[in-house]
C-alpha cells in the first residue's frame, strides 16, 4: 500500500471512489445520494484542500482522505477539518482508512498545524487520539460526535469557540 499526495490525474478516480464509499451510508437519509464527492471537488476547485492523500495498490486508488481549514468563531485558525475519508467498499475493514488518518495527522503536524477537528464515530476515531472537548463545538451536532485532536502538547492549546467548515461543505 502506497500513500501519497493526490495528483491532478487522480481527481476522477477520487470522485468515483468517494461516491461509492458513501453510497447507502447509514448517516444518509434512505434513498439519498451521496454528496461527499462533491465536497471534495469544491474544496479542490477553491484551493482549500490543505492535504489530499490517496492510498493505492496494484489495483489503483482504494482510499482517499481530505483535510481543509476550519474557522473558529469566524476567524482564521491553524486548525483543520478531517474528512471525508473514503475507502472502496470492497476494501473497508482492512485498515486503509486508519493508515490514511495516521499519515494525514503526521503530515499536518509537520506543517505546524495546531489541531484537527472531525465529525464522526467516537468509537472509531478515539483510537487515533481524537476526543470530544467542550472548548470547540459544531452547531447542531451532539458534542460526542464532534471530536478534536490538539497537535500541541499543552491542553491550553485547544481554543474555545464555534467551528465552521469551509463553504464547500454547505453548498
CSV table of C-alpha atoms in Angstrom, one decimal:
chain,number,residue,atom,x,y,z
A,1,UNK,CA,0.0,0.0,0.0
A,2,UNK,CA,1.4,3.4,-1.0
A,3,UNK,CA,0.0,6.6,0.5
A,4,UNK,CA,0.8,9.7,-1.5
A,5,UNK,CA,-0.4,13.2,-2.3
A,6,UNK,CA,-3.1,13.3,-5.0
A,7,UNK,CA,-2.1,14.5,-8.4
A,8,UNK,CA,-4.2,16.3,-11.0
A,9,UNK,CA,-4.8,13.0,-12.8
A,10,UNK,CA,-6.4,11.4,-9.6
A,11,UNK,CA,-9.4,13.7,-9.4
A,12,UNK,CA,-11.8,11.5,-11.4
A,13,UNK,CA,-10.8,8.3,-9.5
A,14,UNK,CA,-11.2,10.1,-6.2
A,15,UNK,CA,-14.6,11.3,-7.2
A,16,UNK,CA,-15.8,7.8,-8.1
A,17,UNK,CA,-14.2,6.2,-5.0
A,18,UNK,CA,-15.8,8.8,-2.7
A,19,UNK,CA,-19.2,8.4,-4.3
A,20,UNK,CA,-19.1,4.6,-3.9
A,21,UNK,CA,-17.7,4.8,-0.4
A,22,UNK,CA,-20.7,6.9,0.8
A,23,UNK,CA,-23.4,5.3,-1.3
A,24,UNK,CA,-26.1,3.9,1.0
A,25,UNK,CA,-24.1,5.1,4.0
A,26,UNK,CA,-26.1,4.9,7.3
A,27,UNK,CA,-25.8,8.6,8.1
A,28,UNK,CA,-27.6,9.5,4.8
A,29,UNK,CA,-31.4,9.5,4.7
A,30,UNK,CA,-32.8,6.4,3.0
A,31,UNK,CA,-32.6,6.8,-0.8
A,32,UNK,CA,-30.4,9.9,-0.6
A,33,UNK,CA,-27.5,10.2,-2.9
A,34,UNK,CA,-24.0,10.9,-1.5
A,35,UNK,CA,-22.6,14.4,-1.8
A,36,UNK,CA,-19.2,13.8,-0.2
A,37,UNK,CA,-17.5,13.6,-3.6
A,38,UNK,CA,-18.9,17.0,-4.5
A,39,UNK,CA,-17.5,18.4,-1.3
A,40,UNK,CA,-14.0,17.2,-2.2
A,41,UNK,CA,-14.4,18.6,-5.7
A,42,UNK,CA,-15.5,22.0,-4.4
A,43,UNK,CA,-12.6,22.1,-1.9
A,44,UNK,CA,-10.2,21.3,-4.7
A,45,UNK,CA,-11.7,23.8,-7.0
A,46,UNK,CA,-11.5,26.6,-4.4
A,47,UNK,CA,-7.9,25.7,-3.4
A,48,UNK,CA,-9.0,24.7,0.1
A,49,UNK,CA,-7.6,21.1,0.1
A,50,UNK,CA,-4.8,21.5,2.5
A,51,UNK,CA,-3.9,17.9,2.2
A,52,UNK,CA,-5.4,15.3,-0.1
A,53,UNK,CA,-3.9,11.9,0.2
A,54,UNK,CA,-4.7,8.7,-1.7
A,55,UNK,CA,-4.0,5.1,-0.8
A,56,UNK,CA,-3.2,2.9,-3.8
A,57,UNK,CA,-2.1,-0.6,-4.5
A,58,UNK,CA,-1.7,-2.6,-7.7
A,59,UNK,CA,-5.4,-2.3,-8.3
A,60,UNK,CA,-5.4,1.5,-8.3
A,61,UNK,CA,-6.7,4.1,-5.8
A,62,UNK,CA,-8.5,2.4,-2.9
A,63,UNK,CA,-8.7,5.2,-0.4
A,64,UNK,CA,-8.7,8.9,0.0
A,65,UNK,CA,-8.6,11.5,2.8
A,66,UNK,CA,-9.1,15.2,2.7
A,67,UNK,CA,-8.0,17.9,5.2
A,68,UNK,CA,-9.2,21.5,4.9
A,69,UNK,CA,-9.0,24.7,7.0
A,70,UNK,CA,-11.7,25.5,9.6
A,71,UNK,CA,-12.5,28.8,11.2
A,72,UNK,CA,-13.1,29.2,15.0
A,73,UNK,CA,-15.6,31.9,15.9
A,74,UNK,CA,-15.5,33.0,12.2
A,75,UNK,CA,-11.7,33.7,12.5
A,76,UNK,CA,-8.9,32.1,10.5
A,77,UNK,CA,-7.2,29.4,12.6
A,78,UNK,CA,-4.4,27.0,12.3
A,79,UNK,CA,-6.9,24.1,12.8
A,80,UNK,CA,-8.1,21.8,10.1
A,81,UNK,CA,-11.1,19.6,9.4
A,82,UNK,CA,-10.5,16.0,8.6
A,83,UNK,CA,-12.9,14.5,6.1
A,84,UNK,CA,-14.2,13.0,4.1
A,85,UNK,CA,-12.3,9.7,4.5
A,86,UNK,CA,-13.2,7.3,1.7
A,87,UNK,CA,-12.3,3.6,1.2
A,88,UNK,CA,-13.5,1.4,-1.6
A,89,UNK,CA,-16.5,-0.6,-0.2
A,90,UNK,CA,-14.9,-3.9,-1.0
A,91,UNK,CA,-11.7,-2.9,0.8
A,92,UNK,CA,-13.2,-1.5,4.0
A,93,UNK,CA,-12.2,-3.0,7.3
A,94,UNK,CA,-8.7,-3.7,6.0
A,95,UNK,CA,-7.1,-0.7,7.9
A,96,UNK,CA,-6.8,1.5,4.8
A,97,UNK,CA,-8.7,4.4,6.4
A,98,UNK,CA,-6.6,4.1,9.6
A,99,UNK,CA,-3.4,4.3,7.6
A,100,UNK,CA,-4.7,7.4,5.8
A,101,UNK,CA,-5.7,9.1,9.1
A,102,UNK,CA,-2.3,8.4,10.7
A,103,UNK,CA,-0.5,9.7,7.6
A,104,UNK,CA,-2.6,12.9,7.4
A,105,UNK,CA,-2.0,13.6,11.1
A,106,UNK,CA,1.7,13.1,10.7
A,107,UNK,CA,1.9,15.4,7.7
A,108,UNK,CA,-0.2,18.3,9.1
A,109,UNK,CA,1.7,18.1,12.4
A,110,UNK,CA,5.0,18.6,10.4
A,111,UNK,CA,3.4,21.6,8.7
A,112,UNK,CA,2.9,23.3,12.1
A,113,UNK,CA,-0.9,22.9,12.5
A,114,UNK,CA,-2.3,23.4,16.0
A,115,UNK,CA,-5.1,20.8,15.7
A,116,UNK,CA,-7.6,18.8,13.8
A,117,UNK,CA,-11.4,18.5,14.2
A,118,UNK,CA,-13.8,16.0,12.7
A,119,UNK,CA,-17.4,14.9,12.8
A,120,UNK,CA,-17.5,11.1,13.2
A,121,UNK,CA,-18.0,7.9,15.2
A,122,UNK,CA,-16.3,8.3,18.6
A,123,UNK,CA,-15.6,4.5,18.8
A,124,UNK,CA,-13.6,4.7,15.6
A,125,UNK,CA,-11.8,8.0,16.0
A,126,UNK,CA,-10.7,7.7,19.6
A,127,UNK,CA,-8.1,5.1,18.6
A,128,UNK,CA,-6.3,7.9,16.7
A,129,UNK,CA,-6.2,10.3,19.6
A,130,UNK,CA,-9.4,12.2,18.9
A,131,UNK,CA,-11.7,13.1,21.8
A,132,UNK,CA,-14.8,15.3,22.5
A,133,UNK,CA,-13.8,18.5,24.1
A,134,UNK,CA,-16.2,21.2,25.3
A,135,UNK,CA,-14.0,24.1,24.1
A,136,UNK,CA,-14.8,23.5,20.4
A,137,UNK,CA,-18.3,23.0,19.2
A,138,UNK,CA,-20.1,22.5,15.8
A,139,UNK,CA,-23.6,24.0,15.7
A,140,UNK,CA,-26.3,21.3,15.7
A,141,UNK,CA,-24.0,18.4,16.4
A,142,UNK,CA,-24.0,16.5,19.7
A,143,UNK,CA,-20.7,17.0,21.5
A,144,UNK,CA,-19.7,13.3,21.5
A,145,UNK,CA,-19.7,13.2,17.7
A,146,UNK,CA,-17.6,16.3,17.2
A,147,UNK,CA,-14.0,15.4,18.1
A,148,UNK,CA,-10.7,17.2,18.3
A,149,UNK,CA,-7.0,16.5,18.5
A,150,UNK,CA,-4.6,19.1,19.6
A,151,UNK,CA,-1.3,18.7,17.9
A,152,UNK,CA,0.5,20.6,20.6
A,153,UNK,CA,1.5,19.1,23.9
A,154,UNK,CA,-0.3,21.6,26.2
A,155,UNK,CA,-4.1,21.3,27.0
A,156,UNK,CA,-4.3,25.1,26.8
A,157,UNK,CA,-3.7,24.7,23.0
A,158,UNK,CA,-7.4,23.8,22.4
A,159,UNK,CA,-9.1,27.1,21.7
A,160,UNK,CA,-12.7,27.9,22.8
A,161,UNK,CA,-15.3,28.6,20.2
A,162,UNK,CA,-17.6,27.6,17.4
A,163,UNK,CA,-16.1,25.8,14.5
A,164,UNK,CA,-17.2,26.3,10.9
A,165,UNK,CA,-16.0,24.3,7.9
A,166,UNK,CA,-15.2,25.7,4.5
A,167,UNK,CA,-18.2,26.8,2.4
A,168,UNK,CA,-17.7,23.7,0.2
A,169,UNK,CA,-19.4,21.7,3.0
A,170,UNK,CA,-22.5,23.9,2.9
A,171,UNK,CA,-23.3,24.2,-0.8
